[in-house]
XYZ file of C-alpha atoms in Angstrom:
162
model
C -65.605 -37.783 -0.839
C -64.510 -38.840 2.591
C -62.418 -37.015 4.781
C -59.589 -34.811 4.511
C -56.596 -37.687 4.812
C -54.142 -34.514 7.349
C -55.225 -36.093 10.790
C -53.743 -40.221 9.692
C -50.380 -37.912 8.086
C -49.801 -36.270 10.763
C -50.571 -39.442 12.358
C -47.964 -41.454 10.750
C -45.545 -38.614 10.909
C -45.056 -38.159 14.199
C -45.784 -41.728 14.544
C -42.043 -42.383 12.159
C -40.237 -39.439 15.190
C -41.687 -41.538 18.021
C -39.915 -44.047 16.654
C -36.387 -42.868 16.537
C -36.841 -41.146 19.437
C -37.673 -44.413 21.699
C -35.367 -46.396 20.309
C -32.045 -43.619 20.765
C -33.471 -43.719 24.719
C -35.283 -46.148 25.747
C -32.699 -46.985 28.016
C -34.214 -43.874 29.857
C -37.706 -43.803 28.477
C -39.565 -46.410 31.332
C -43.173 -45.386 30.222
C -44.252 -43.744 27.229
C -47.487 -42.283 25.988
C -49.948 -40.527 23.494
C -53.167 -39.358 23.570
C -54.294 -37.027 21.335
C -51.190 -34.269 21.435
C -50.483 -35.007 25.037
C -47.453 -37.581 26.309
C -47.265 -38.610 29.627
C -44.005 -40.673 30.092
C -41.155 -42.548 32.684
C -37.847 -41.250 32.262
C -35.653 -43.159 34.235
C -33.382 -41.369 36.229
C -29.846 -41.544 37.857
C -27.614 -38.703 39.465
C -25.228 -38.896 37.067
C -23.935 -35.822 35.243
C -24.574 -37.454 31.667
C -28.175 -38.456 32.516
C -29.878 -34.523 32.892
C -27.572 -34.566 29.136
C -29.810 -37.264 28.263
C -32.807 -34.999 29.094
C -31.162 -32.136 27.930
C -31.194 -33.535 24.636
C -34.313 -35.486 24.667
C -36.114 -31.960 24.981
C -33.859 -30.651 22.415
C -34.476 -33.092 19.579
C -38.106 -33.347 20.403
C -38.787 -29.365 20.166
C -37.010 -29.930 16.711
C -39.151 -31.899 15.093
C -39.973 -29.724 12.022
C -40.931 -27.054 14.314
C -42.788 -28.342 16.792
C -42.766 -27.040 20.501
C -43.255 -29.230 23.215
C -43.800 -27.705 26.577
C -42.116 -30.465 28.892
C -42.190 -30.284 32.417
C -38.809 -30.811 34.492
C -38.044 -34.253 35.643
C -39.813 -34.281 39.415
C -41.310 -37.133 41.394
C -44.935 -35.712 40.620
C -46.922 -34.575 37.432
C -50.225 -33.330 36.219
C -51.824 -35.600 33.111
C -55.010 -34.325 31.870
C -56.807 -35.152 35.240
C -54.787 -37.375 37.452
C -52.072 -35.976 39.534
C -49.632 -38.833 39.148
C -46.349 -39.071 41.783
C -44.362 -41.541 43.527
C -44.184 -42.188 46.890
C -42.009 -44.087 48.623
C -41.031 -46.828 44.892
C -45.302 -47.087 44.136
C -46.810 -44.965 41.875
C -49.838 -43.198 43.239
C -53.191 -41.016 41.562
C -55.451 -38.993 42.388
C -58.057 -36.293 40.540
C -56.079 -33.002 39.378
C -58.604 -30.355 40.939
C -56.934 -26.664 38.435
C -57.471 -23.889 41.197
C -60.445 -22.444 40.266
C -62.486 -25.654 39.394
C -66.658 -24.315 37.968
C -67.539 -27.531 39.623
C -71.407 -27.318 37.529
C -73.463 -29.368 37.047
C -77.148 -30.063 35.839
C -79.506 -28.571 37.701
C -81.414 -30.784 39.481
C -84.718 -29.535 39.036
C -83.304 -29.587 34.749
C -85.561 -31.213 31.568
C -82.712 -33.639 31.153
C -84.494 -37.237 32.132
C -84.434 -38.442 35.846
C -81.310 -40.902 34.066
C -79.321 -38.382 32.905
C -78.645 -36.836 36.359
C -78.107 -40.287 37.666
C -75.296 -41.435 35.406
C -73.834 -38.201 36.183
C -73.527 -38.667 39.652
C -72.333 -43.028 38.914
C -69.919 -41.780 36.356
C -68.222 -39.171 38.739
C -68.215 -42.299 41.208
C -66.798 -44.669 38.831
C -63.820 -42.221 38.020
C -62.903 -41.972 41.324
C -62.949 -45.069 42.575
C -61.011 -46.405 39.042
C -59.018 -43.821 39.078
C -56.796 -43.036 42.375
C -55.134 -45.119 43.913
C -55.502 -44.834 47.968
C -58.657 -45.652 49.342
C -59.116 -42.530 51.927
C -58.498 -40.419 49.009
C -60.927 -42.296 47.627
C -63.288 -41.199 50.312
C -62.558 -37.762 50.855
C -63.037 -36.731 46.817
C -66.504 -39.084 47.148
C -67.356 -37.280 49.863
C -66.650 -33.297 48.352
C -68.378 -35.358 45.717
C -71.122 -35.114 47.629
C -71.100 -31.910 49.409
C -70.962 -30.181 46.249
C -74.080 -31.899 44.755
C -75.566 -30.753 47.967
C -74.494 -27.517 47.444
C -75.582 -27.258 44.241
C -79.689 -28.332 44.633
C -79.767 -31.665 44.294
C -81.096 -33.853 47.895
C -80.324 -36.399 49.575
C -82.786 -39.013 47.952
C -81.440 -38.128 44.100
C -77.998 -38.998 45.571
C -78.381 -42.112 47.262
């Protein structure tokens, strides 16, 4: 019989809206990327009052599209997007890992019955994650040290980690 077509219709439906909104605000939007129901955008901000009106018009238009309601952050130089903290520092885009205020840091216990390759895969995966998503070398070193300490606290032995 096949899969229900609702996700494809929703994608086409919102794609039409994206086309209209991107065309209308193309002078303000430097970046507009979507991942499922998460959108990140860079808004070209000018101190002029008209720019503030443009952003308000953008938010109203976004939230009036057939009953969809979006959570929109105010203009800032820093945003949490998925598991990243993205900021603008000295005119450059910087990124680091975003950690929720009360993270659980749950890992597969090192004594579990999972194959050893799963345990090492988790370690290498997280190190890869840190290395590729963070822009500052000192920040990478700090996050790797935190990860190492968390593994030790969860019972991992140094010979497993290295």
